[in-house]
Coordinates of C-alpha atoms in Angstrom, one line a residue:
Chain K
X1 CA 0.0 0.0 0.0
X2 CA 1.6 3.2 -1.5
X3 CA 1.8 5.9 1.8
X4 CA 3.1 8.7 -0.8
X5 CA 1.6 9.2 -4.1
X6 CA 1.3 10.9 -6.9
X7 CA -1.4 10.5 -9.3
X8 CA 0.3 12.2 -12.1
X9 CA 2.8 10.2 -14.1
X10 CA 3.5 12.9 -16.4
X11 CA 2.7 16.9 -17.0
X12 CA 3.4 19.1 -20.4
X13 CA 3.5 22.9 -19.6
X14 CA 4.4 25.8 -21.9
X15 CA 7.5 27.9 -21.1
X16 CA 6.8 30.6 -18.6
X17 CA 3.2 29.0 -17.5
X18 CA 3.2 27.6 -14.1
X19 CA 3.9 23.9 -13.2
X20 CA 1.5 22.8 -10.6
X21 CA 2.7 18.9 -9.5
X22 CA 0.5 17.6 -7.2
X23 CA 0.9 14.6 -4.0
X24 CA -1.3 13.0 -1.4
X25 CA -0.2 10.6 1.4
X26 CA -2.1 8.6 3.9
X27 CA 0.0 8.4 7.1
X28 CA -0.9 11.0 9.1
X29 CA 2.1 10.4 11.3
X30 CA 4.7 12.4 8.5
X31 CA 5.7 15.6 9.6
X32 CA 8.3 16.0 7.1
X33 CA 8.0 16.6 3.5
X34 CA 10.6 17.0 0.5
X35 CA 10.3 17.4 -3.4
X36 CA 13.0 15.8 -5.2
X37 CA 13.8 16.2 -9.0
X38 CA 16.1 13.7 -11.1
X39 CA 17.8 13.8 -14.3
X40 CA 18.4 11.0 -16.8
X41 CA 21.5 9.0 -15.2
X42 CA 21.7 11.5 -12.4
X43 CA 20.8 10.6 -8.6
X44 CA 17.4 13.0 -7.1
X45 CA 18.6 16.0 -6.3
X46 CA 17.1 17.7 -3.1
X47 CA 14.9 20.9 -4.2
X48 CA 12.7 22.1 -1.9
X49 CA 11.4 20.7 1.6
X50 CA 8.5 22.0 4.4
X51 CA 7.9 20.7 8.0
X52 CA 4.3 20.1 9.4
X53 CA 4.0 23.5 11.3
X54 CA 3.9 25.5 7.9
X55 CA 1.6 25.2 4.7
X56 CA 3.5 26.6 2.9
X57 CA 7.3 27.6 1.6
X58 CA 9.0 29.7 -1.0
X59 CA 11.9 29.0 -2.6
X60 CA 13.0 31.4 -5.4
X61 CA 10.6 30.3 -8.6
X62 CA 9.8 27.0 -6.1
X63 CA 6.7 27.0 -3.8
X64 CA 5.5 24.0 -2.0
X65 CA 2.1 24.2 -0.2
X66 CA 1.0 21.6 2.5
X67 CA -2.5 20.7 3.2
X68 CA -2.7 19.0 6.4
X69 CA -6.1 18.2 6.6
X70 CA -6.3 16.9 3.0
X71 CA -3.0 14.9 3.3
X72 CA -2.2 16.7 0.2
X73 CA 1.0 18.8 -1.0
X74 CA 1.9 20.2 -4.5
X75 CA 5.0 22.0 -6.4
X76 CA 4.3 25.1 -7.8
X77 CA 7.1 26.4 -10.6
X78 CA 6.5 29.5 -11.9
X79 CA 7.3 30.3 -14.4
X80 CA 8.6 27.0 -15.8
X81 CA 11.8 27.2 -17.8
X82 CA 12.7 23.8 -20.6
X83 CA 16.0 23.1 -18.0
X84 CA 13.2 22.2 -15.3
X85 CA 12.2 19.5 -17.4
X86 CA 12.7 16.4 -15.4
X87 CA 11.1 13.5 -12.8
X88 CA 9.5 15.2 -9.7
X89 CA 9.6 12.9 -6.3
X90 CA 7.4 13.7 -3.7
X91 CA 8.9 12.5 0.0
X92 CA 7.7 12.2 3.6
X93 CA 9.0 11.0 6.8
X94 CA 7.4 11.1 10.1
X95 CA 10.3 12.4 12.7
X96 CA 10.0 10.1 15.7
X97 CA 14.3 9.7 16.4
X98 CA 15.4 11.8 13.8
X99 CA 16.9 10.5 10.5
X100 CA 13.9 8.4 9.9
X101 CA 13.7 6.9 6.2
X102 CA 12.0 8.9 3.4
X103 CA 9.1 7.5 1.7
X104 CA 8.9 8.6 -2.3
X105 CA 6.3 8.5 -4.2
X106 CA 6.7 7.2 -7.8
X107 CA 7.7 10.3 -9.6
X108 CA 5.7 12.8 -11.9
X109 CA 7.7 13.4 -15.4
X110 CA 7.3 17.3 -16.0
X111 CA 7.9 18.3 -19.5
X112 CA 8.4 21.7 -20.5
X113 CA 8.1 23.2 -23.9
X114 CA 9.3 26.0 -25.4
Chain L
X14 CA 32.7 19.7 -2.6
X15 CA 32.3 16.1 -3.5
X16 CA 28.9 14.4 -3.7
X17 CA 27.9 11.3 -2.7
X18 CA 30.1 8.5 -4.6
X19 CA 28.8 5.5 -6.2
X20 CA 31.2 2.7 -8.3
X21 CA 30.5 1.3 -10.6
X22 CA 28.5 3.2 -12.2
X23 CA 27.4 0.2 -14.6
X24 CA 26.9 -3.3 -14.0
X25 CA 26.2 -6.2 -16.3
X26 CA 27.3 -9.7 -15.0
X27 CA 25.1 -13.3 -15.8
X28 CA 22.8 -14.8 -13.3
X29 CA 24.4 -16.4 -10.3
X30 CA 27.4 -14.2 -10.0
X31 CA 28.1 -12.3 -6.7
X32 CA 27.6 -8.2 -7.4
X33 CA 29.2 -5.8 -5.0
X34 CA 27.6 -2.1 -5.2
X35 CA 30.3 0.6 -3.3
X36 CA 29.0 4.1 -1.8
X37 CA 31.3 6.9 -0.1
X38 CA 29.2 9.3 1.8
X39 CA 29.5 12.7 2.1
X40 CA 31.9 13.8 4.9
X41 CA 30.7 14.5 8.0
X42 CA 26.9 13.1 7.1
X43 CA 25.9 9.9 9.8
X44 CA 23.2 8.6 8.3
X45 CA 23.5 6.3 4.7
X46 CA 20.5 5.1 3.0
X47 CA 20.5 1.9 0.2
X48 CA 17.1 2.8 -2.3
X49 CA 16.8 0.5 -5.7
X50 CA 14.5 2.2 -8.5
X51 CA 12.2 0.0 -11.0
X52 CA 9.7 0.6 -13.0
X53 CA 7.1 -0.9 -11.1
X54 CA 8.0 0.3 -7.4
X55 CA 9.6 3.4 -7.9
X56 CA 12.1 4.5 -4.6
X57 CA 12.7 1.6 -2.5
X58 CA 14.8 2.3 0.8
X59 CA 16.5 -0.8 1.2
X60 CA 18.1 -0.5 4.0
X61 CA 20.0 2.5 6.1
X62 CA 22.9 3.1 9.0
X63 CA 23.0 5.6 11.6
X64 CA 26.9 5.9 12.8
X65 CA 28.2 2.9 11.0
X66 CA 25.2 0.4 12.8
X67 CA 22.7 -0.6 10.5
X68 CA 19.0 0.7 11.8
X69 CA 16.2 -0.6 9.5
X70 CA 16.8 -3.7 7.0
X71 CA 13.2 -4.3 6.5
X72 CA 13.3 -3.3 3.3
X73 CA 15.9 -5.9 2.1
X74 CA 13.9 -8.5 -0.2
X75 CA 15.9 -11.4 0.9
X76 CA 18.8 -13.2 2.3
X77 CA 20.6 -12.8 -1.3
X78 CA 21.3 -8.8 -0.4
X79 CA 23.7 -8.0 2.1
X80 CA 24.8 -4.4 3.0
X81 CA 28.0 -3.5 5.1
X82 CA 29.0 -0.2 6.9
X83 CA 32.6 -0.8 7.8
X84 CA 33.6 2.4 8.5
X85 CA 32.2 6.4 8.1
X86 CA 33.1 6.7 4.5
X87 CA 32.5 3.5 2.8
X88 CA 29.3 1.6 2.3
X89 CA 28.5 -1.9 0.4
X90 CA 25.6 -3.2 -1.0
X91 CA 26.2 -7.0 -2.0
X92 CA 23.5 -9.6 -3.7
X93 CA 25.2 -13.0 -3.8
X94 CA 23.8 -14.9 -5.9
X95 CA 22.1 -12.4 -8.5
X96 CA 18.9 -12.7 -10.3
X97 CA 17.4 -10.6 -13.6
X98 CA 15.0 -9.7 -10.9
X99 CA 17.7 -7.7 -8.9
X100 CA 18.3 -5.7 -12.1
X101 CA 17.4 -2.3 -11.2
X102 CA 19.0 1.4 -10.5
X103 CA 20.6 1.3 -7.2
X104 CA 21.4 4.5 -5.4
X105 CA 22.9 5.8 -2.0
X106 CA 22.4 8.8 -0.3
X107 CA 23.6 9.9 3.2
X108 CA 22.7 12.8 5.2
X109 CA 23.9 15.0 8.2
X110 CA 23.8 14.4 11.9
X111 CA 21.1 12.2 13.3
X112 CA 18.5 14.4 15.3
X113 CA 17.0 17.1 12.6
X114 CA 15.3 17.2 9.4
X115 CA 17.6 16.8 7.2
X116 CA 17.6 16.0 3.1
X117 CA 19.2 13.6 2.1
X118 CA 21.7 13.6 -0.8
X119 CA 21.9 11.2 -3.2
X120 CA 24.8 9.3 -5.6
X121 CA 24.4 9.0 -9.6
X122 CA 23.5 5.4 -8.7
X123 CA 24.4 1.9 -10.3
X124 CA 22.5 0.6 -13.1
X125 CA 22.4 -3.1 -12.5
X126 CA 21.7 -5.7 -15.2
X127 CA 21.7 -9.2 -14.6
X128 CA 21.3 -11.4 -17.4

């Protein structure tokens, strides 16, 4: 049973429009909550992150919004540039001892055209 | 400043054959995490070390995988013997002192193929 998902395997967006990637979870025990994007051969890099006690934070063109209630988060890029063109991971972790294992979802491929 | 390490980068051996994975962490970070990618099951955390002592190996799919923390800066990841099930992208990724949120930071991985 998938904890993290995201619904979305892929998403095309025009150049300068906003990207709006979306990710719901189930276990209400995650507190912690990261975005990842990866590149062909390339590891996930780390891109944005936001703990429980905000629903929301702003990271240059990056915004990631957390709906507690709605075990929902989403990735807003704005305005999307072709170089952000690349697998999005949603992550959580519950913080009980501190380093606790992420939990990805299974990625949402975000196109962008020019 | 370097990354996260990974060797080899590519792997292609027959069925039966031992394969050894290698990760260096990134100095100073405690915590190392083993993940395989497929298709079908996305990010897997196979198993991960706090301070050299392995913490969680649920996610190990059998007594075929091993993983070894020998020391702060090197990591192995060993299936003995392989399967064309194993094949997969293997990555590490290690993060900073146990105790806070941290991201974690991830290698270029190891493309596995067993034939």
């Amino acid at each position: 049973d998938q904890q993290v998902k995201q619904n979305s395997p892929s998403l095309s967006v025009q150049e300068g429009r906003i990207s709006i990637l979306n990710c719901d979870y189930t276990n209400s025990m995650f507190d912690y909550f990261l975005w990842y994007k990866k590149y062909p051969a390339e590891g996930p890099t780390f891109l944005i992150s936001i703990s429980s006690i905000k629903d929301k934070n702003e990271d240059g063109r990056f915004t990631v919004f957390l709906n507690k209630s709605a075990k929902h988060l989403s990735l807003h890029i704005v305005p999307s540039q072709p170089g952000d063109s690349a697998v999005y991971f949603c992550a959580a972790s519950a913080w009980v001892s501190g380093n606790t294992p992420l939990v990805f979802g299974k990625g949402t491929r975000l196109s962008v055209i020019a | 400043d370097a990354g996260v390490i990974q060797s080899p980068r590519h792997e292609v051996t027959e069925m039966g054959q031992e394969v050894t994975l290698r990760c260096k962490p990134i100095s100073g970070h405690n915590s190392l995490f083993w993940y395989r990618q497929t298709m079908m099951r996305g990010l897997e955390l196979l198993i991960y070390f706090n301070n050299n002592v392995p913490i969680d190996d649920s996610g190990m799919p059998e007594d075929r995988f091993s993983a070894k923390m020998p020391n702060a800066s090197f990591s192995t990841l060993k299936i003995q013997p392989s399967e064309p099930r194993d094949s997969a992208v293997y990555f590490c990724a290690s993060s900073p002192t146990v105790g806070v949120n941290q991201p974690q930071h991830f290698g270029d991985g190891t493309r596995l193929s067993i034939l």
